[in-house]
Amino acid sequence: MTDWYKDAIVYQIYTRSFFDANGDGIGDFAGVMAKLDYLKDLGVDVLWLSPFCLSANDDNGYDISDYYRVMPEYGTMAELAVLIAESHCRGMKIMMDLVMNHTSDEHPWFLAAKSGKAHPMRDYYIWAPKKGGQAPNNWESFFEGSAWTEDEATGECFLHLFSKRQPDLNWSNPKVRRELHRIATWWVERGIDAFRLDAIHLIGKPAGLPDAPEPTVNWPFHNFCNTPETHEYLQEFNQEVFGKYSVMTVGETGGTTPESARLYVETDRKELDMIFHFGHVHETGRPKDAGFFRKYYQEWYEALSPKGWDAVFFSNHDLPRHVSHLGDDKSFRAESAKLFATMLLTLWGTPYIYQGEEIGMTNVRFSSLDDYRDLAGKKIYRAALAKGYDSKQAWEEFCRLSRDNARTPMQWTAGKNAGFTQGTPWIGVNPNHVTINVEEQAKDPDSVFNYYKKLIALRKTYSALARGSFRLYGEEHPQIFAYIREDEHDAFLVLLNISGQPGVMQTGEAGRWSFLLGNYVAPAHDLPAALQLNPWEARIYRRKK
Ligand code: NOJ
C-alpha cells in the first residue's frame, strides 16, 4: 500500500539524549539498538532519528558537514546499518531527519564557496553585497539578529536563516539540487524508509531577496517562507527521489495555514505526504482550551481532507514538554499526559510521539544558565526583555520555553543519571526521574506508559481511529473537546475535558455508545444522557452496533 503512513505511528528519537551505550555521556546508535524491543513493545512503527550525519554540532546535528558520513559520537556507518536492519527485522521503519536548507559552515562546499568569488562552488550558497553599509536586506535569523554575516575575505555577506554557522544553500542552483537528490537517493539505498525534511519551507528564496514587510511581527509567515519556488523544488525532488522510491515524507513547515498547507500535501501535486504545522503549540496569546482545539482541528481537517493528510504531535525536540506547556505538570501530570495521548492517538493524521512523552516527562528547571546547552536560548531571553520583562521574568520565560526542556536525557530508571549513561551526561538529567521513569511505569498497569500502549493498540485494531472521518460532537463546550471518528465499520466518540475543573456535558444519547478506554476509573459502561468529567478526564466510547 503506498499510503501505509496513514496507519503508522512515528516515534521521534533525539539520539543524543536517548540511551548511551558506550558511557561517553552522549546517546548513540548502539543505545537505540539496545532499546528496539522497548519501542516494538510500545507499538510504534517508524523511528524518526534526529540528524546523524557528520556535523560541527553547533546545533546538535542540524548543521551537517558531510552528508555521506555519520557522527562518530553516535557510532559507525556499520552500526547504523545494523540498526536499520534490526529495526526492519522487527517490522519498524527508519525516518531520517534530512537537513537541506543549510549546511554547516564546515561543509567542504561552504569552505570552497568562501575561498573566493570566482570559485565554481561560490553559488552553492547565497551571497550579496552590503547595502549602504548594512545587511543586504532586513531578514532576521530565527536564532539571533540579522540573517546575514559578512565574510571579511570577500567583502560579501552570506545568508543564514539560522545560526551564522548554518549557511543557507542556494536551491536556485540546479547543481545544488542535483547534489541533494543524490544524497537522499544514497540514503534510500542504505535502507532509509522515510524523511523528515528540516526547515523545508525555507528552501525556495524569493527572487531578488526582497525586504520582509514587518521584520518583527509574525516572522515565520514572511516572504521567504512557503514560496512558489519551494513548491517547484519539492515537485522536482518528488519526481527524482520521493515518488521514485515510495518513501514517506513529512516536511517541517513553520508558518503554514490550513490553506497554504494544501499545496504541500494534496496528492495530485506530488510533493509531500504530510507537514508539521505549529499553531497549536506556539505561543499565540490565545488559551489552548477546548474551544481552541475544536476550531483548530476542524479547520485543518476541512482543508486537508480528502486530498491530503495531516501529522499530529504535541512535542518535539524544539518545544517545551507538552505536559508542562499545555497540560498541568503539578496537580494532574499523569491525567493531562494521558489526555493529550488520547487526543494524539485518536485525531485524523499520523501521530508523532516524542521520546519521554510516553512516561509523561516534564520540563526541567536548571539553576543556572551554564546548565543550558541550546544555542537558541539567547533569543528567547532577549525577546522576553524586549517584551518589557525584567531580568527575573525573562529568566522564568527562558526556563519555560527553552528547547533544552525536551532534550534532557530519557528517564529509564530511578537510578544514577536516570539509567541514561554510565558516564557524565552531555546535559543534566531531570531530578524527577526518581519518580518518573520507564522502569516504574512498565510495572504499573495505570501508568502513562501503559495507557499509551493501550491507545496504540486501539488505533491499530480499529481503522476508523486512523483513517475514519473526523466530526465535531455536540455544541461548543467551554471545557470539553468532543469529536467522532467514523468509517464504514465503526464509530468512536472521544470526550476530552481540557481543564483542571470538572465539566458537565449533556449528550442526550443514553445507551448508544459503550465505554472503551479512559484515564480515570472506568465509568458506567453506557454513555449516559448527561455526564460529568473529572479534571483532565479523557474517554473513548464506541458506537453500539
Ligand atoms: C528545525 C529543527 O527542528 C531545529 O532543531 C533546528 O535548530 C532548525 N530547524 C535548524 O535546522
Coordinates of C-alpha atoms and ligand atoms in Angstrom, one line a residue:
M1 CA 0.0 0.0 0.0
T2 CA 1.5 3.3 -1.0
D3 CA -0.3 5.2 1.8
W4 CA 0.9 2.9 4.6
Y5 CA 2.0 6.0 6.5
K6 CA -1.7 6.7 7.4
D7 CA -1.7 3.7 9.7
A8 CA 1.7 4.3 11.1
I9 CA 2.7 5.7 14.5
V10 CA 6.0 7.6 14.5
Y11 CA 8.3 7.8 17.5
Q12 CA 10.9 10.6 17.5
I13 CA 14.3 9.7 18.9
Y14 CA 16.6 12.5 19.9
T15 CA 19.6 10.2 19.7
R16 CA 21.9 12.4 21.8
S17 CA 19.6 12.0 24.8
F18 CA 18.0 8.6 24.3
F19 CA 20.4 6.0 25.6
D20 CA 24.2 6.0 25.8
A21 CA 25.7 2.5 25.3
N22 CA 29.4 3.4 25.5
G23 CA 29.5 5.7 28.5
D24 CA 30.7 8.9 26.9
G25 CA 27.6 10.8 28.1
I26 CA 26.1 11.0 24.6
G27 CA 23.3 8.8 23.3
D28 CA 24.3 6.7 20.3
F29 CA 23.2 4.1 17.6
A30 CA 24.1 1.2 19.9
G31 CA 21.9 2.8 22.5
V32 CA 18.9 2.9 20.1
M33 CA 19.7 -0.7 19.2
A34 CA 19.5 -1.6 22.9
K35 CA 16.0 -0.2 23.1
L36 CA 14.5 -1.5 19.9
D37 CA 12.5 -4.1 21.8
Y38 CA 11.1 -1.4 24.1
L39 CA 10.0 0.5 21.1
K40 CA 8.5 -2.5 19.5
D41 CA 6.6 -3.3 22.7
L42 CA 5.2 0.2 22.8
G43 CA 3.8 -0.4 19.4
V44 CA 5.4 2.2 17.2
D45 CA 6.1 1.7 13.5
V46 CA 8.5 4.3 12.4
L47 CA 11.6 5.6 14.2
W48 CA 12.5 9.2 13.4
L49 CA 16.2 9.6 14.2
S50 CA 17.3 13.1 14.7
P51 CA 20.1 14.2 12.4
F52 CA 23.0 11.7 12.4
C53 CA 25.3 12.9 9.6
L54 CA 28.7 14.3 10.4
S55 CA 28.2 17.7 12.0
A56 CA 30.0 20.6 13.5
N57 CA 27.3 20.3 16.2
D58 CA 26.7 24.0 16.6
D59 CA 23.0 23.0 16.5
N60 CA 23.2 19.3 17.5
G61 CA 23.4 17.8 14.1
Y62 CA 21.2 20.4 12.3
D63 CA 24.4 21.7 10.8
I64 CA 25.8 19.0 8.5
S65 CA 29.4 18.9 7.4
D66 CA 29.3 15.7 5.4
Y67 CA 26.1 14.1 4.2
Y68 CA 27.8 10.8 3.4
R69 CA 29.3 10.1 6.9
V70 CA 27.8 9.7 10.3
M71 CA 28.7 11.5 13.6
P72 CA 31.4 9.5 15.3
E73 CA 29.9 10.1 18.8
Y74 CA 26.8 8.2 17.5
G75 CA 28.8 5.3 16.1
T76 CA 29.9 4.0 12.8
M77 CA 28.2 3.5 9.4
A78 CA 28.3 -0.2 10.1
E79 CA 26.4 0.2 13.4
L80 CA 23.8 2.4 11.7
A81 CA 23.4 -0.4 9.0
V82 CA 22.8 -2.9 11.8
L83 CA 20.3 -0.6 13.5
I84 CA 18.4 -0.2 10.2
A85 CA 18.4 -3.9 9.6
E86 CA 17.4 -4.8 13.2
S87 CA 14.6 -2.3 13.0
H88 CA 13.4 -3.8 9.7
C89 CA 13.5 -7.3 11.2
R90 CA 11.1 -6.1 13.9
G91 CA 8.8 -4.5 11.4
M92 CA 9.8 -0.9 12.2
K93 CA 10.9 1.6 9.6
I94 CA 13.5 4.3 9.8
M95 CA 12.9 8.0 9.2
M96 CA 16.0 10.1 8.6
D97 CA 15.9 13.8 9.6
L98 CA 17.4 15.4 6.5
V99 CA 18.7 19.0 6.8
M100 CA 18.9 20.5 3.3
N101 CA 18.0 24.2 3.7
H102 CA 21.5 24.8 5.1
T103 CA 24.8 23.1 5.8
S104 CA 27.4 23.6 8.5
D105 CA 30.0 26.3 7.8
E106 CA 32.5 23.4 8.0
H107 CA 31.0 21.7 5.0
P108 CA 33.6 21.5 2.2
W109 CA 31.1 23.2 -0.2
F110 CA 31.0 26.2 2.1
L111 CA 34.7 26.2 2.6
A112 CA 35.1 26.2 -1.2
A113 CA 32.4 28.8 -1.7
K114 CA 34.1 31.1 0.8
S115 CA 37.5 30.7 -0.8
G116 CA 36.9 33.3 -3.5
K117 CA 34.2 34.9 -5.6
A118 CA 35.3 33.1 -8.7
H119 CA 35.2 29.6 -7.2
P120 CA 32.8 27.4 -9.1
M121 CA 31.0 26.5 -5.9
R122 CA 30.5 30.1 -4.8
D123 CA 26.9 30.0 -5.9
Y124 CA 26.2 26.8 -3.8
Y125 CA 25.3 29.4 -1.2
I126 CA 23.6 32.8 -1.2
W127 CA 25.9 35.8 -1.3
A128 CA 25.1 39.5 -1.6
P129 CA 27.0 42.8 -1.1
K130 CA 26.1 45.1 1.7
K131 CA 23.6 47.9 1.1
G132 CA 24.7 51.3 2.3
G133 CA 27.0 49.6 4.9
Q134 CA 24.0 47.5 6.1
A135 CA 23.0 43.9 5.6
P136 CA 21.6 43.2 2.1
N137 CA 18.0 43.0 3.4
N138 CA 16.1 43.1 6.7
W139 CA 15.6 39.4 7.2
E140 CA 16.2 38.2 10.7
S141 CA 17.7 34.8 11.6
F142 CA 15.5 32.5 13.7
F143 CA 18.2 32.3 16.3
E144 CA 19.7 35.8 16.7
G145 CA 19.9 39.1 14.8
S146 CA 20.4 39.6 11.1
A147 CA 20.2 36.6 8.8
W148 CA 23.4 37.9 7.0
T149 CA 27.0 37.7 8.1
E150 CA 29.8 39.4 6.3
D151 CA 32.7 37.3 5.0
E152 CA 35.6 39.6 5.5
A153 CA 37.9 38.0 2.9
T154 CA 35.5 38.6 0.0
G155 CA 33.6 41.5 1.5
E156 CA 30.2 39.9 0.7
C157 CA 27.6 38.6 3.1
F158 CA 26.2 35.1 3.2
L159 CA 22.6 34.3 4.1
H160 CA 21.9 32.1 7.2
L161 CA 18.3 31.9 8.4
F162 CA 19.5 30.0 11.5
S163 CA 22.9 30.5 13.2
K164 CA 25.8 32.0 11.3
R165 CA 27.4 28.6 11.4
Q166 CA 24.5 27.3 9.2
P167 CA 24.7 29.0 5.8
D168 CA 21.7 28.5 3.6
L169 CA 22.2 26.5 0.4
N170 CA 21.2 28.1 -2.9
W171 CA 18.4 25.9 -4.2
S172 CA 18.0 28.0 -7.3
N173 CA 21.3 26.5 -8.5
P174 CA 20.4 23.2 -10.3
K175 CA 23.8 21.7 -9.3
V176 CA 22.9 22.1 -5.6
R177 CA 19.6 20.4 -6.2
R178 CA 21.2 17.5 -8.0
E179 CA 23.7 17.0 -5.2
L180 CA 20.8 16.9 -2.7
H181 CA 18.8 14.4 -4.9
R182 CA 21.9 12.2 -5.0
I183 CA 22.3 12.4 -1.2
A184 CA 18.7 11.4 -0.5
T185 CA 18.9 8.6 -3.0
W186 CA 22.1 7.3 -1.5
W187 CA 20.4 7.1 1.9
V188 CA 17.3 5.4 0.5
E189 CA 19.7 2.8 -1.0
R190 CA 21.0 2.3 2.6
G191 CA 17.6 1.4 3.8
I192 CA 16.1 4.7 4.9
D193 CA 12.3 4.4 4.5
A194 CA 11.1 7.9 5.3
F195 CA 12.4 11.5 5.5
R196 CA 11.6 14.3 8.0
L197 CA 12.6 17.4 6.0
D198 CA 14.1 20.0 8.2
A199 CA 13.0 23.7 7.6
I200 CA 11.9 22.7 4.1
H201 CA 9.5 25.7 3.9
L202 CA 12.6 27.9 3.6
I203 CA 14.4 26.3 0.6
G204 CA 13.0 28.5 -2.2
K205 CA 14.1 32.1 -1.6
P206 CA 12.1 34.7 -3.4
A207 CA 13.8 36.2 -6.5
G208 CA 15.7 39.4 -5.7
L209 CA 15.6 38.6 -1.9
P210 CA 13.2 41.5 -1.2
D211 CA 12.9 43.0 2.3
A212 CA 10.3 41.4 4.6
P213 CA 7.4 43.8 5.3
E214 CA 7.4 43.6 9.1
P215 CA 10.7 42.2 10.4
T216 CA 9.5 41.5 13.9
V217 CA 5.8 40.5 13.7
N218 CA 4.8 37.0 12.8
W219 CA 8.2 36.3 11.4
P220 CA 7.5 32.7 10.3
F221 CA 4.9 34.0 7.9
H222 CA 7.2 36.2 6.0
N223 CA 8.0 36.4 2.4
F224 CA 10.8 33.8 2.4
C225 CA 8.6 31.1 3.8
N226 CA 6.4 28.7 1.8
T227 CA 7.2 30.3 -1.5
P228 CA 6.2 29.1 -5.0
E229 CA 9.9 28.3 -5.6
T230 CA 9.8 25.9 -2.6
H231 CA 6.9 24.0 -4.2
E232 CA 8.7 23.9 -7.5
Y233 CA 11.8 22.3 -5.9
L234 CA 9.7 19.8 -3.9
Q235 CA 7.9 18.6 -7.0
E236 CA 11.2 18.1 -8.7
F237 CA 12.5 16.3 -5.6
N238 CA 9.4 14.1 -5.6
Q239 CA 10.0 13.2 -9.2
E240 CA 13.7 12.4 -8.7
V241 CA 13.5 10.7 -5.3
F242 CA 10.4 10.5 -3.0
G243 CA 8.0 9.3 -5.6
K244 CA 10.5 7.1 -7.3
Y245 CA 11.2 5.1 -4.2
S246 CA 7.9 5.5 -2.4
V247 CA 9.5 6.9 0.7
M248 CA 7.3 8.6 3.4
T249 CA 7.9 12.3 3.8
V250 CA 7.0 14.9 6.4
G251 CA 8.0 18.5 6.0
E252 CA 8.7 20.9 8.7
T253 CA 6.9 23.9 7.5
G254 CA 6.5 26.8 10.0
G255 CA 4.0 29.5 9.2
T256 CA 1.7 27.3 7.1
T257 CA -2.0 27.9 7.3
P258 CA -4.6 25.2 6.5
E259 CA -4.9 26.7 3.1
S260 CA -1.2 27.0 2.2
A261 CA -0.6 23.5 3.6
R262 CA -2.7 22.0 0.9
L263 CA -0.1 23.0 -1.6
Y264 CA 2.4 20.6 0.0
V265 CA 0.2 17.6 0.7
E266 CA -2.6 17.3 -1.8
T267 CA -1.6 14.0 -3.5
D268 CA -2.1 15.2 -7.1
R269 CA 0.6 17.9 -6.5
K270 CA 3.1 15.2 -5.8
E271 CA 5.2 17.0 -3.2
L272 CA 5.0 15.6 0.4
D273 CA 2.8 13.1 2.3
M274 CA 2.3 15.5 5.3
I275 CA 3.7 18.5 7.0
F276 CA 4.1 19.7 10.6
H277 CA 2.2 22.9 11.4
F278 CA 2.6 24.7 14.7
G279 CA -0.4 26.8 15.6
H280 CA -1.4 24.6 18.5
V281 CA 2.0 24.5 20.2
H282 CA 3.4 28.0 19.6
E283 CA 2.7 30.9 21.8
T284 CA -0.2 32.8 20.2
G285 CA -1.6 34.6 23.2
R286 CA -4.8 32.5 22.9
P287 CA -5.5 30.0 25.6
K288 CA -5.2 26.4 24.3
D289 CA -8.6 25.4 25.7
A290 CA -11.4 23.2 24.3
G291 CA -12.7 25.9 22.0
F292 CA -9.2 26.4 20.6
F293 CA -8.6 22.7 19.8
R294 CA -12.1 22.3 18.4
K295 CA -11.6 25.1 15.9
Y296 CA -8.1 24.2 15.1
Y297 CA -8.5 20.6 14.2
Q298 CA -11.8 21.2 12.5
E299 CA -10.1 23.8 10.2
W300 CA -7.2 21.5 9.4
Y301 CA -9.4 18.5 8.7
E302 CA -11.6 20.5 6.4
A303 CA -8.7 21.9 4.5
L304 CA -6.6 18.8 4.1
S305 CA -9.2 16.1 3.7
P306 CA -9.8 14.2 1.5
K307 CA -7.0 15.0 -0.9
G308 CA -4.2 15.4 1.7
W309 CA -3.2 14.1 5.1
D310 CA -2.2 15.6 8.4
A311 CA 0.6 15.0 11.0
V312 CA -0.3 15.2 14.7
F313 CA 2.1 16.0 17.5
F314 CA 2.3 17.9 20.7
S315 CA 6.0 17.6 21.5
N316 CA 9.3 17.6 19.7
H317 CA 13.0 18.5 20.4
D318 CA 12.3 22.2 19.8
L319 CA 9.3 22.6 22.1
P320 CA 8.8 22.6 25.9
R321 CA 7.3 19.3 27.2
H322 CA 3.6 19.4 26.4
V323 CA 2.5 18.1 29.8
S324 CA 4.1 21.3 31.2
H325 CA 3.2 23.6 28.4
L326 CA -0.4 22.5 27.5
G327 CA -1.3 20.3 30.4
D328 CA -0.7 20.5 34.2
D329 CA 2.6 19.0 35.3
K330 CA 1.8 19.8 39.0
S331 CA -1.6 18.6 40.2
F332 CA -2.7 16.5 37.2
R333 CA 0.5 15.3 35.5
A334 CA -0.5 11.8 34.7
E335 CA -4.1 12.7 33.9
S336 CA -3.2 15.5 31.5
A337 CA -0.4 13.5 29.9
K338 CA -3.0 10.8 29.2
L339 CA -5.5 13.3 27.9
F340 CA -3.1 14.5 25.3
A341 CA -2.1 10.9 24.5
T342 CA -5.8 10.3 23.8
M343 CA -6.1 13.2 21.5
L344 CA -2.8 12.4 19.7
L345 CA -3.8 8.8 19.0
T346 CA -7.5 9.5 18.0
L347 CA -7.1 12.5 15.8
W348 CA -7.1 12.4 12.0
G349 CA -3.4 12.3 10.9
T350 CA -0.3 10.3 11.6
P351 CA 0.6 10.6 15.3
Y352 CA 4.2 11.5 16.3
I353 CA 5.3 10.6 19.8
Y354 CA 8.4 12.4 21.1
Q355 CA 10.7 10.3 23.3
G356 CA 9.7 10.5 27.0
E357 CA 6.2 11.7 26.5
E358 CA 5.1 8.1 26.8
I359 CA 6.0 8.4 30.5
G360 CA 4.8 12.0 30.9
M361 CA 8.2 13.6 31.1
T362 CA 8.1 17.3 32.2
N363 CA 10.1 20.5 31.6
V364 CA 13.3 20.7 33.6
R365 CA 14.5 23.6 35.7
F366 CA 18.2 24.1 35.9
S367 CA 19.6 26.5 38.4
S368 CA 22.0 28.4 36.2
L369 CA 22.3 29.5 32.6
D370 CA 25.5 27.4 32.4
D371 CA 23.5 24.2 32.7
Y372 CA 21.6 25.0 29.5
R373 CA 23.1 24.0 26.2
D374 CA 20.9 25.2 23.3
L375 CA 22.2 28.0 21.1
A376 CA 18.6 29.3 20.5
G377 CA 18.2 30.2 24.2
K378 CA 19.7 33.7 23.9
K379 CA 16.9 34.7 21.6
I380 CA 14.2 33.6 24.0
Y381 CA 15.8 35.6 26.8
R382 CA 16.3 38.7 24.7
A383 CA 12.7 38.5 23.2
A384 CA 11.4 38.4 26.8
L385 CA 13.4 41.6 27.7
A386 CA 12.1 43.2 24.5
K387 CA 8.6 42.5 25.7
G388 CA 9.3 44.6 28.7
Y389 CA 10.0 41.8 31.2
D390 CA 12.6 42.4 34.0
S391 CA 15.5 40.0 34.2
K392 CA 13.7 37.7 36.7
Q393 CA 10.7 37.4 34.5
A394 CA 12.9 36.9 31.4
W395 CA 14.6 34.1 33.2
E396 CA 11.2 32.5 34.0
E397 CA 10.2 32.8 30.4
F398 CA 13.5 31.3 29.3
C399 CA 13.1 28.3 31.6
R400 CA 9.6 27.8 30.4
L401 CA 10.4 27.9 26.7
S402 CA 14.0 26.6 26.4
R403 CA 14.4 23.8 23.9
D404 CA 16.5 22.0 26.4
N405 CA 13.3 21.1 28.3
A406 CA 12.8 18.4 25.7
R407 CA 16.4 17.5 25.4
T408 CA 17.2 16.2 28.9
P409 CA 18.1 12.5 28.9
M410 CA 15.4 9.9 28.6
Q411 CA 14.4 8.7 32.1
W412 CA 14.8 4.9 32.1
T413 CA 15.3 4.3 35.8
A414 CA 15.2 6.0 39.2
G415 CA 19.0 5.3 39.4
K416 CA 22.1 7.3 38.6
N417 CA 21.7 9.5 35.5
A418 CA 18.2 8.1 35.1
G419 CA 19.9 5.0 33.6
F420 CA 20.8 7.0 30.5
T421 CA 24.6 6.8 30.8
Q422 CA 27.3 5.4 33.0
G423 CA 29.4 8.5 32.2
T424 CA 28.6 12.2 32.6
P425 CA 25.6 13.2 30.6
W426 CA 26.1 15.9 28.0
I427 CA 23.2 17.8 29.6
G428 CA 21.7 17.4 33.1
V429 CA 19.1 14.8 33.9
N430 CA 15.8 16.0 35.2
P431 CA 15.8 15.3 39.0
N432 CA 12.2 14.0 38.8
H433 CA 13.5 10.8 37.2
V434 CA 13.3 9.3 40.7
T435 CA 9.6 9.2 40.3
I436 CA 9.0 9.5 36.5
N437 CA 10.8 6.7 34.7
V438 CA 10.2 3.7 32.4
E439 CA 11.2 1.0 34.9
E440 CA 8.5 2.0 37.4
Q441 CA 5.8 2.7 34.8
A442 CA 6.3 -0.5 32.9
K443 CA 5.3 -2.3 36.1
D444 CA 2.3 -0.1 36.9
P445 CA -0.9 -1.0 34.9
D446 CA -2.3 2.5 35.4
S447 CA 0.9 4.3 34.3
V448 CA 1.1 6.9 31.4
F449 CA 3.3 4.3 29.6
N450 CA 0.7 1.5 29.8
Y451 CA -2.0 4.0 28.7
Y452 CA 0.0 4.8 25.6
K453 CA 0.3 1.1 24.8
K454 CA -3.4 0.6 25.1
L455 CA -4.2 3.6 22.9
I456 CA -1.7 2.5 20.3
A457 CA -3.2 -1.0 20.3
L458 CA -6.7 0.5 19.9
R459 CA -5.7 2.6 16.9
K460 CA -4.2 -0.5 15.3
T461 CA -7.3 -2.5 16.0
Y462 CA -9.9 -0.1 14.6
S463 CA -9.1 1.5 11.3
A464 CA -11.7 4.2 11.9
L465 CA -9.4 5.7 14.5
A466 CA -6.7 6.1 11.9
R467 CA -8.4 6.7 8.6
G468 CA -12.0 7.4 9.6
S469 CA -13.6 10.8 9.1
F470 CA -13.4 13.5 11.8
R471 CA -16.5 15.3 13.0
L472 CA -17.1 17.6 16.0
Y473 CA -19.6 16.3 18.5
G474 CA -22.3 18.4 20.2
E475 CA -22.4 22.1 20.9
E476 CA -19.3 24.1 21.6
H477 CA -18.4 23.5 25.3
P478 CA -16.1 25.7 27.3
Q479 CA -14.1 22.8 28.7
I480 CA -14.9 19.7 26.7
F481 CA -13.4 19.0 23.2
A482 CA -15.6 16.2 21.8
Y483 CA -15.4 14.5 18.3
I484 CA -16.3 11.4 16.4
R485 CA -14.1 9.3 14.2
E486 CA -16.0 7.1 11.9
D487 CA -15.7 4.7 8.9
E488 CA -18.0 2.2 7.3
H489 CA -17.4 -0.3 10.1
D490 CA -17.3 1.7 13.3
A491 CA -17.7 5.0 15.1
F492 CA -15.8 6.3 18.1
L493 CA -16.7 9.2 20.3
V494 CA -13.8 11.0 22.1
L495 CA -14.5 13.3 25.1
L496 CA -11.7 15.4 26.4
N497 CA -12.0 17.7 29.4
I498 CA -9.2 20.2 28.7
S499 CA -9.3 21.8 32.1
G500 CA -8.4 21.3 35.8
Q501 CA -12.1 21.6 36.7
P502 CA -14.9 19.0 36.5
G503 CA -17.0 19.5 33.4
V504 CA -20.7 18.6 32.9
M505 CA -21.9 17.7 29.5
Q506 CA -25.3 16.8 28.0
T507 CA -25.2 14.1 25.3
G508 CA -28.9 13.3 25.1
E509 CA -27.9 9.9 23.7
A510 CA -28.3 7.4 26.6
G511 CA -27.5 3.8 25.7
R512 CA -26.0 4.3 22.2
W513 CA -22.3 4.2 23.0
S514 CA -20.2 1.9 25.1
F515 CA -17.2 2.8 27.1
L516 CA -13.8 1.6 25.7
L517 CA -10.9 3.4 27.4
G518 CA -10.3 6.4 29.7
N519 CA -7.8 7.9 32.1
Y520 CA -9.9 7.6 35.3
V521 CA -11.6 4.6 37.0
A522 CA -13.9 3.2 34.3
P523 CA -17.3 4.9 34.4
A524 CA -20.7 3.2 33.7
H525 CA -20.5 1.1 30.6
D526 CA -23.0 3.0 28.6
L527 CA -22.7 6.7 27.8
P528 CA -25.4 8.5 29.8
A529 CA -27.6 11.4 28.6
A530 CA -25.7 13.7 30.9
L531 CA -22.3 13.1 32.4
Q532 CA -19.6 14.8 34.5
L533 CA -16.0 14.5 33.5
N534 CA -13.2 14.9 36.1
P535 CA -10.3 17.4 35.7
W536 CA -8.4 16.4 32.5
E537 CA -10.5 13.3 32.0
A538 CA -10.4 11.6 28.6
R539 CA -12.9 8.9 27.5
I540 CA -13.3 7.0 24.3
Y541 CA -16.7 5.3 23.5
R542 CA -17.6 3.0 20.7
R543 CA -20.9 3.2 18.9
K544 CA -23.1 0.1 19.6
K545 CA -23.9 -2.0 16.6
Ligands
NOJ1 C1 14.3 23.0 12.8 C2 14.9 21.9 13.8 O1 13.8 21.2 14.3 C3 15.7 22.7 14.8 O2 16.1 21.9 15.9 C4 16.9 23.3 14.1 O3 17.5 24.2 15.0 C5 16.4 24.2 12.9 N1 15.4 23.6 12.1 C6 17.6 24.5 12.0 O4 18.0 23.3 11.3

